[in-house]
Amino acid sequence: MKSIESGGYSIHFNEQCYVELNSFLEHSNFSKIFILVDTNTHNYCLPEFMSNISYSSEFEIIEMEAGELHKNLDTCTQVWHALSELEADRKSLLINLGGGVVTDLGGFIASAFKRGISFINVPTSLLAMVDASVGGKTGVDLGSLKNQVGVINFSEMVLIDTSFLKTLSKSEMRSGMAEMLKHGLIKDANYWKRLSHLSELKISDLESLIHESVVIKNEVVKRDPNELGERKQLNFGHTIGHAIESYYLESETKTTLLHGEAIAAGMVMEAYLSTKTCGLSDRELFQIKKVFIDLYGPVEFNENDKSSIIELLKYDKKNSHGDIKYALLESIGKSNIDVIVDNDMIYKAFDYYAS
Ligand SMILES: NC(=O)c1ccc[n+]([C@@H]2O[C@H](COP(=O)([O-])OP(=O)(O)OC[C@H]3O[C@@H](n4cnc5c(N)ncnc54)[C@H](O)[C@@H]3O)[C@@H](O)[C@H]2O)c1
Ligand SMILES: [Zn+2]
């Protein structure tokens, strides 16, 4: 699969990843190389990754706990201490080998350590391959509030080796699929159509679809790296989706929803808002709802859940001057940004989702 250029860095795929990485390491003269993994990627991905490295040097492995609950400043502090104790300096390199939690958190750790060291993202989950590892957004959650602390800073390269997906669970595969469907909804009706007809998530079928998703995201990011305009389109489903995800993260009685599961529900509700504000047709709304409910099943919300989730919307990063701003659809494949919707309408979106 063809490498993708992204204004200053490249995204490589499969065998090409290791050709590029080994050559980059040979030519870069890093003082030390660190690999950040979580407990799962340590087991499932690190051995395969190391077997592809021909550059002879010592690699220090730093492990964090797996999961969104650990994407926080406490973990950052632990990793910063580990880097310091292992004598990382400004010429060190951090390789983030993991899902979106590791790439988001590792990118932030590298961006702040000694005011910034180089890092490389090696995404191992579907979600991180098609979305989180690309585009320079790094950061962590603050309590249960999503991605409140972070910076935009780009990695040296992104290496997407789809063979890592062999050990990823079905539910995590589905979670990643939500971001791919989002890319179709906001930018490419044909891509949406092909994805929504996939009956099984087989790696061989997914390879070129993963590449296409990265192309879609990368084009948007290249035109608007700092999210001043067009890049906000990528937040479709995420205003309500992040509030749902945060609510589930902080709840002691609910099991946590995966990121993709939360934004799948968010996309159905925001598609409903799109029909009320941006002209999305009822026919397309119905189609969107069917695809997401078939794939993810419905999440049930009681009255208390709804009001608590709506209360959390005020923390969304796109808000300004007290207004909650949404990225919504005009039609499948075409989206609008900065749409203001009042909270009464969100209750109706919950009702539509449950209907
Ligand atoms: N920066 C961005 O632009 C961006 C975009 C989308 C999502 N995100 C963030 O990404 C995060 C979600 O990413 P995620 O879904 O990858 O979560 P994750 O990193 O928690 O990974 C999901 C689970 O799969 C495990 N795992 C990863 N790769 C594996 C493999 N190959 N085999 C077996 N297990 C494996 C992980 O250990 C974890 O338990 C969220 O925090 C979200 O906010 C960021
Ligand atoms: Zn997302």
Coordinates of C-alpha atoms and ligand atoms in Angstrom, one line a residue:
M1 CA 0.0 0.0 0.0
K2 CA 1.2 3.4 -0.9
S3 CA 2.8 5.6 1.8
I4 CA 1.0 8.9 2.5
E5 CA 2.6 12.3 2.8
S6 CA 1.4 14.5 5.6
G7 CA 3.0 17.9 5.5
G8 CA 6.3 17.1 7.2
Y9 CA 6.0 13.5 8.0
S10 CA 4.9 10.2 6.4
I11 CA 2.5 7.4 7.1
H12 CA 3.8 4.0 5.9
F13 CA 2.0 0.7 5.7
N14 CA 2.9 -3.0 6.4
E15 CA 6.4 -4.1 5.2
Q16 CA 7.3 -0.6 4.2
C17 CA 7.0 0.4 7.8
Y18 CA 10.1 -1.5 8.9
V19 CA 12.1 -0.5 5.9
E20 CA 11.5 3.2 6.7
L21 CA 11.9 2.8 10.4
N22 CA 15.2 0.9 10.2
S23 CA 16.6 3.5 7.8
F24 CA 15.3 6.4 9.9
L25 CA 17.0 5.0 13.0
E26 CA 20.2 4.3 11.1
H27 CA 20.4 7.9 10.0
S28 CA 19.1 9.7 13.1
N29 CA 21.6 9.2 15.9
F30 CA 19.1 9.2 18.8
S31 CA 20.8 9.0 22.2
K32 CA 18.3 6.5 23.5
I33 CA 15.2 4.8 22.2
F34 CA 12.2 4.1 24.4
I35 CA 9.1 2.1 23.5
L36 CA 5.8 2.9 25.4
V37 CA 3.4 -0.1 25.5
D38 CA 0.4 -1.0 27.6
T39 CA 0.0 -4.4 29.3
N40 CA -1.7 -5.9 26.2
T41 CA 0.5 -4.5 23.5
H42 CA 3.5 -5.5 25.5
N43 CA 2.3 -9.1 25.2
Y44 CA 0.7 -9.2 21.8
C45 CA 2.6 -6.6 19.7
L46 CA 6.1 -5.9 21.1
P47 CA 7.7 -9.3 20.2
E48 CA 6.5 -9.0 16.5
F49 CA 7.6 -5.3 16.4
M50 CA 11.1 -6.1 17.7
S51 CA 11.5 -9.0 15.3
N52 CA 11.3 -6.4 12.5
I53 CA 13.9 -4.1 13.8
S54 CA 17.4 -4.6 12.3
Y55 CA 18.9 -1.4 13.8
S56 CA 21.2 -2.5 16.6
S57 CA 20.7 -0.5 19.7
E58 CA 19.2 -1.0 23.1
F59 CA 15.5 -0.3 23.5
E60 CA 14.1 0.6 26.9
I61 CA 10.5 -0.6 27.3
I62 CA 8.1 1.4 29.5
E63 CA 4.7 -0.2 30.3
M64 CA 1.5 1.5 31.3
E65 CA -1.8 0.0 32.4
A66 CA -4.2 -0.6 29.5
G67 CA -7.4 1.3 29.0
E68 CA -9.0 4.8 28.9
L69 CA -9.1 5.0 32.7
H70 CA -5.3 5.3 32.6
K71 CA -5.2 8.0 30.0
N72 CA -4.5 10.7 32.6
L73 CA -1.9 12.9 34.2
D74 CA -1.0 10.3 36.8
T75 CA 0.2 7.9 34.1
C76 CA 2.1 10.8 32.4
T77 CA 3.9 11.5 35.7
Q78 CA 4.9 7.9 36.1
V79 CA 6.2 7.7 32.5
W80 CA 8.0 11.0 32.8
H81 CA 9.7 9.7 36.0
A82 CA 10.6 6.4 34.2
L83 CA 12.1 8.4 31.3
S84 CA 14.1 10.5 33.7
E85 CA 15.4 7.5 35.7
L86 CA 16.4 5.8 32.5
E87 CA 18.3 9.0 31.5
A88 CA 16.3 10.1 28.5
D89 CA 17.6 13.4 27.1
R90 CA 16.4 15.8 24.4
K91 CA 17.9 13.6 21.7
S92 CA 15.9 10.5 22.8
L93 CA 13.1 9.0 20.8
L94 CA 9.8 7.6 22.1
I95 CA 8.0 5.0 20.0
N96 CA 4.3 4.6 21.0
L97 CA 3.2 1.1 20.3
G98 CA -0.4 0.7 21.1
G99 CA -4.0 1.8 20.6
G100 CA -5.3 5.3 20.8
V101 CA -4.7 5.6 24.5
V102 CA -1.0 4.9 24.1
T103 CA -0.6 7.1 21.0
D104 CA -2.6 10.0 22.5
L105 CA -0.8 9.8 25.9
G106 CA 2.6 8.9 24.5
G107 CA 2.5 11.8 22.0
F108 CA 1.7 14.2 24.9
I109 CA 4.4 12.8 27.1
A110 CA 7.0 13.2 24.3
S111 CA 5.7 16.7 23.5
A112 CA 6.2 17.9 27.0
F113 CA 9.3 16.0 28.2
K114 CA 12.2 18.4 28.3
R115 CA 10.0 20.7 26.2
G116 CA 9.7 18.1 23.5
I117 CA 11.4 15.0 22.2
S118 CA 10.8 13.1 18.9
F119 CA 8.1 10.4 18.8
I120 CA 6.8 7.8 16.4
N121 CA 3.3 6.3 16.4
V122 CA 2.9 2.6 15.8
P123 CA -0.9 2.1 16.1
T124 CA -2.0 -1.5 17.0
S125 CA -5.8 -1.1 17.2
L126 CA -8.0 -0.4 14.3
L127 CA -9.2 2.8 15.9
A128 CA -5.6 4.1 16.3
M129 CA -4.7 3.1 12.7
V130 CA -7.5 4.9 11.0
D131 CA -7.8 7.9 13.4
A132 CA -5.9 8.4 16.7
S133 CA -2.3 8.0 15.5
V134 CA -2.8 10.4 12.5
G135 CA -3.2 14.1 12.7
G136 CA -1.1 15.3 15.6
K137 CA -3.7 15.5 18.4
T138 CA -2.1 14.3 21.6
G139 CA -3.4 14.5 25.2
V140 CA -5.1 13.0 28.2
D141 CA -8.4 13.1 30.1
L142 CA -8.9 15.2 33.2
G143 CA -10.9 13.1 35.6
S144 CA -13.5 11.6 33.3
L145 CA -13.6 14.6 31.0
K146 CA -12.2 13.6 27.7
N147 CA -9.0 15.0 26.2
Q148 CA -9.0 18.2 28.2
V149 CA -5.2 18.5 28.4
G150 CA -3.1 18.2 25.4
V151 CA -1.3 19.7 22.4
I152 CA -1.2 19.4 18.7
N153 CA 2.2 18.1 17.7
F154 CA 3.2 15.8 14.9
S155 CA 5.1 12.5 15.1
E156 CA 8.2 11.8 13.0
M157 CA 6.2 9.1 11.2
V158 CA 3.2 6.8 11.6
L159 CA 3.7 3.1 10.9
I160 CA 0.5 1.1 10.2
D161 CA 1.1 -2.6 10.3
T162 CA -2.3 -4.2 9.9
S163 CA -1.0 -7.6 11.0
F164 CA -1.3 -6.4 14.6
L165 CA -5.1 -6.6 14.2
K166 CA -4.9 -10.4 14.4
T167 CA -5.0 -10.3 18.2
L168 CA -7.5 -7.4 18.6
S169 CA -10.9 -8.4 20.0
K170 CA -14.1 -8.2 17.9
S171 CA -15.5 -5.4 20.1
E172 CA -12.3 -3.4 19.6
M173 CA -12.5 -4.0 15.9
R174 CA -16.1 -2.7 15.9
S175 CA -15.0 0.3 17.9
G176 CA -12.5 1.3 15.3
M177 CA -15.0 0.8 12.5
A178 CA -17.1 3.6 14.0
E179 CA -14.4 6.2 13.1
M180 CA -14.1 4.7 9.5
L181 CA -17.9 5.1 9.1
K182 CA -17.6 8.6 10.4
H183 CA -15.0 9.4 7.7
G184 CA -17.5 8.2 5.1
L185 CA -20.4 10.2 6.6
I186 CA -18.5 13.5 6.6
K187 CA -16.6 13.2 3.4
D188 CA -17.3 10.3 1.1
A189 CA -20.8 8.8 0.5
N190 CA -19.3 6.0 -1.7
Y191 CA -16.9 4.9 1.1
W192 CA -19.7 4.9 3.6
K193 CA -21.8 2.7 1.4
R194 CA -19.0 0.2 0.9
L195 CA -18.3 0.1 4.6
S196 CA -21.9 -0.2 5.7
H197 CA -22.3 -3.3 3.4
L198 CA -19.4 -5.2 5.0
S199 CA -20.8 -8.1 6.8
E200 CA -17.6 -9.3 8.5
L201 CA -14.5 -7.4 9.6
K202 CA -11.8 -9.5 7.9
I203 CA -8.4 -8.0 8.0
S204 CA -7.8 -8.8 4.3
D205 CA -11.0 -6.9 3.3
L206 CA -10.1 -4.0 5.6
E207 CA -6.6 -3.2 4.4
S208 CA -7.5 -0.9 1.5
L209 CA -10.4 0.5 3.5
I210 CA -8.0 1.4 6.3
H211 CA -5.7 3.1 3.8
E212 CA -8.7 5.1 2.4
S213 CA -9.7 6.2 5.9
V214 CA -6.3 7.5 6.6
V215 CA -6.3 9.4 3.3
I216 CA -9.6 11.1 4.1
K217 CA -8.4 12.1 7.6
N218 CA -5.0 13.2 6.4
E219 CA -6.4 15.4 3.7
V220 CA -8.6 17.3 6.2
V221 CA -5.7 17.6 8.7
K222 CA -3.3 18.9 6.1
R223 CA -5.7 21.6 5.1
D224 CA -6.5 22.6 8.7
P225 CA -3.9 21.2 11.2
N226 CA -5.0 23.5 14.0
E227 CA -8.7 22.9 13.7
L228 CA -9.7 26.5 12.9
G229 CA -12.3 25.3 10.4
E230 CA -12.6 22.2 8.3
R231 CA -11.0 19.9 10.8
K232 CA -13.9 20.4 13.1
Q233 CA -15.9 18.1 10.7
L234 CA -14.0 15.2 12.1
N235 CA -15.9 15.8 15.4
F236 CA -19.2 14.6 13.9
G237 CA -20.8 12.4 16.6
H238 CA -18.2 13.3 19.1
T239 CA -19.9 16.2 20.9
I240 CA -22.7 14.0 22.3
G241 CA -20.4 10.9 21.9
H242 CA -17.7 12.2 24.2
A243 CA -20.3 13.3 26.8
I244 CA -21.7 9.8 26.8
E245 CA -18.2 8.3 27.0
S246 CA -17.3 10.6 30.0
Y247 CA -20.6 9.8 31.7
Y248 CA -19.9 6.0 31.5
L249 CA -16.3 6.5 32.5
E250 CA -17.3 8.2 35.8
S251 CA -20.3 6.0 36.5
E252 CA -19.8 3.3 39.2
T253 CA -22.8 1.3 38.1
K254 CA -22.3 1.3 34.3
T255 CA -19.8 -0.8 32.4
T256 CA -17.5 1.5 30.4
L257 CA -18.4 2.0 26.7
L258 CA -15.6 1.8 24.2
H259 CA -14.9 5.1 22.4
G260 CA -16.3 3.8 19.1
E261 CA -19.5 2.5 20.8
A262 CA -20.1 5.9 22.5
I263 CA -19.5 7.9 19.3
A264 CA -21.7 5.5 17.3
A265 CA -24.6 6.5 19.6
G266 CA -23.5 10.1 19.3
M267 CA -23.5 9.9 15.5
V268 CA -27.1 8.6 15.4
M269 CA -28.2 11.5 17.7
E270 CA -26.2 14.1 15.8
A271 CA -27.6 12.8 12.5
Y272 CA -31.1 13.5 14.0
L273 CA -29.9 17.1 14.8
S274 CA -28.7 17.3 11.3
T275 CA -32.2 16.7 9.9
K276 CA -33.5 19.6 12.1
T277 CA -30.7 22.1 11.3
C278 CA -28.7 21.2 8.1
G279 CA -31.1 19.5 5.7
L280 CA -30.1 15.9 6.1
S281 CA -33.0 13.8 4.7
D282 CA -35.1 11.5 6.9
R283 CA -34.2 8.7 4.5
E284 CA -30.5 9.1 5.1
L285 CA -31.1 9.5 8.8
F286 CA -32.9 6.2 8.9
Q287 CA -30.2 4.6 7.0
I288 CA -27.5 5.9 9.4
K289 CA -29.5 4.7 12.4
K290 CA -30.0 1.3 11.0
V291 CA -26.3 0.8 10.2
F292 CA -25.2 1.8 13.7
I293 CA -27.9 0.0 15.7
D294 CA -27.3 -3.2 13.7
L295 CA -23.6 -3.0 14.3
Y296 CA -23.5 -1.8 17.9
G297 CA -27.0 -2.5 19.4
P298 CA -28.8 0.3 21.2
V299 CA -27.4 1.8 24.4
E300 CA -30.2 2.4 27.0
F301 CA -30.4 5.8 28.7
N302 CA -32.8 6.6 31.5
E303 CA -34.0 10.2 32.3
N304 CA -31.2 10.7 34.8
D305 CA -28.5 9.5 32.3
K306 CA -29.9 11.9 29.7
S307 CA -29.7 15.0 31.9
S308 CA -26.3 14.1 33.3
I309 CA -24.9 13.6 29.7
I310 CA -26.4 16.9 28.5
E311 CA -24.8 18.6 31.5
L312 CA -21.4 17.3 30.4
L313 CA -21.8 18.9 26.9
K314 CA -20.5 22.1 28.3
Y315 CA -17.0 20.7 28.6
D316 CA -16.7 20.0 24.8
K317 CA -13.6 21.5 23.4
K318 CA -15.3 23.1 20.4
N319 CA -17.5 25.3 22.6
S320 CA -16.8 29.0 22.9
H321 CA -18.6 31.8 24.7
G322 CA -21.0 29.3 26.3
D323 CA -22.4 28.0 23.0
I324 CA -22.2 24.3 22.2
K325 CA -21.1 23.9 18.6
Y326 CA -21.7 20.8 16.5
A327 CA -20.3 19.4 13.3
L328 CA -23.4 18.1 11.5
L329 CA -24.4 16.5 8.1
E330 CA -26.0 18.2 5.2
S331 CA -26.2 14.8 3.5
I332 CA -24.1 11.6 3.7
G333 CA -20.7 12.7 2.5
K334 CA -21.1 16.4 3.2
S335 CA -20.8 18.1 6.6
N336 CA -21.2 21.5 8.2
I337 CA -19.4 23.0 11.2
D338 CA -20.2 25.4 14.1
V339 CA -23.9 24.6 14.2
I340 CA -25.4 25.8 17.4
V341 CA -28.2 23.6 18.8
D342 CA -30.0 24.1 22.1
N343 CA -30.3 21.4 24.7
D344 CA -34.1 20.9 24.3
M345 CA -33.4 19.4 20.9
I346 CA -30.8 17.0 22.4
Y347 CA -33.6 15.4 24.5
K348 CA -35.5 14.9 21.2
A349 CA -32.3 13.3 19.7
F350 CA -32.2 10.8 22.7
D351 CA -35.9 10.0 22.0
Y352 CA -35.3 9.4 18.3
Y353 CA -32.3 7.2 19.2
A354 CA -34.4 5.1 21.5
S355 CA -37.4 4.9 19.1
Ligands
LIG1 N1 -5.8 11.8 18.7 C1 -6.9 11.6 17.9 O1 -7.1 12.3 16.9 C2 -7.9 10.6 18.3 C3 -8.9 10.2 17.4 C4 -9.7 9.2 17.8 C5 -9.6 8.6 19.1 N2 -8.7 9.0 19.9 C6 -8.6 8.4 21.3 O2 -8.2 7.1 21.1 C7 -8.6 6.4 22.3 C8 -9.2 5.1 21.9 O3 -8.3 4.3 21.2 P1 -8.4 2.7 21.2 O4 -9.8 2.3 20.9 O5 -7.3 2.2 20.4 O6 -8.2 2.3 22.7 P2 -7.0 1.6 23.5 O7 -5.7 2.2 23.3 O8 -7.5 1.5 24.9 O9 -7.0 0.2 22.9 C9 -8.1 -0.7 23.0 C10 -7.7 -2.0 23.8 O10 -7.1 -2.9 22.8 C11 -5.9 -3.3 23.3 N3 -5.0 -3.5 22.2 C12 -4.5 -2.5 21.3 N4 -3.9 -3.1 20.3 C13 -4.0 -4.5 20.5 C14 -3.7 -5.6 19.7 N5 -3.0 -5.5 18.5 N6 -4.0 -6.8 20.2 C15 -4.6 -7.0 21.3 N7 -5.0 -6.0 22.1 C16 -4.7 -4.7 21.7 C17 -5.4 -2.2 24.3 O11 -4.5 -2.7 25.2 C18 -6.8 -1.8 24.9 O12 -7.1 -2.7 25.9 C19 -9.5 7.3 23.0 O13 -8.9 7.8 24.2 C20 -9.8 8.4 22.1 O14 -10.1 9.6 22.7 C21 -7.8 10.0 19.6
ZN2 ZN -13.1 9.5 17.9

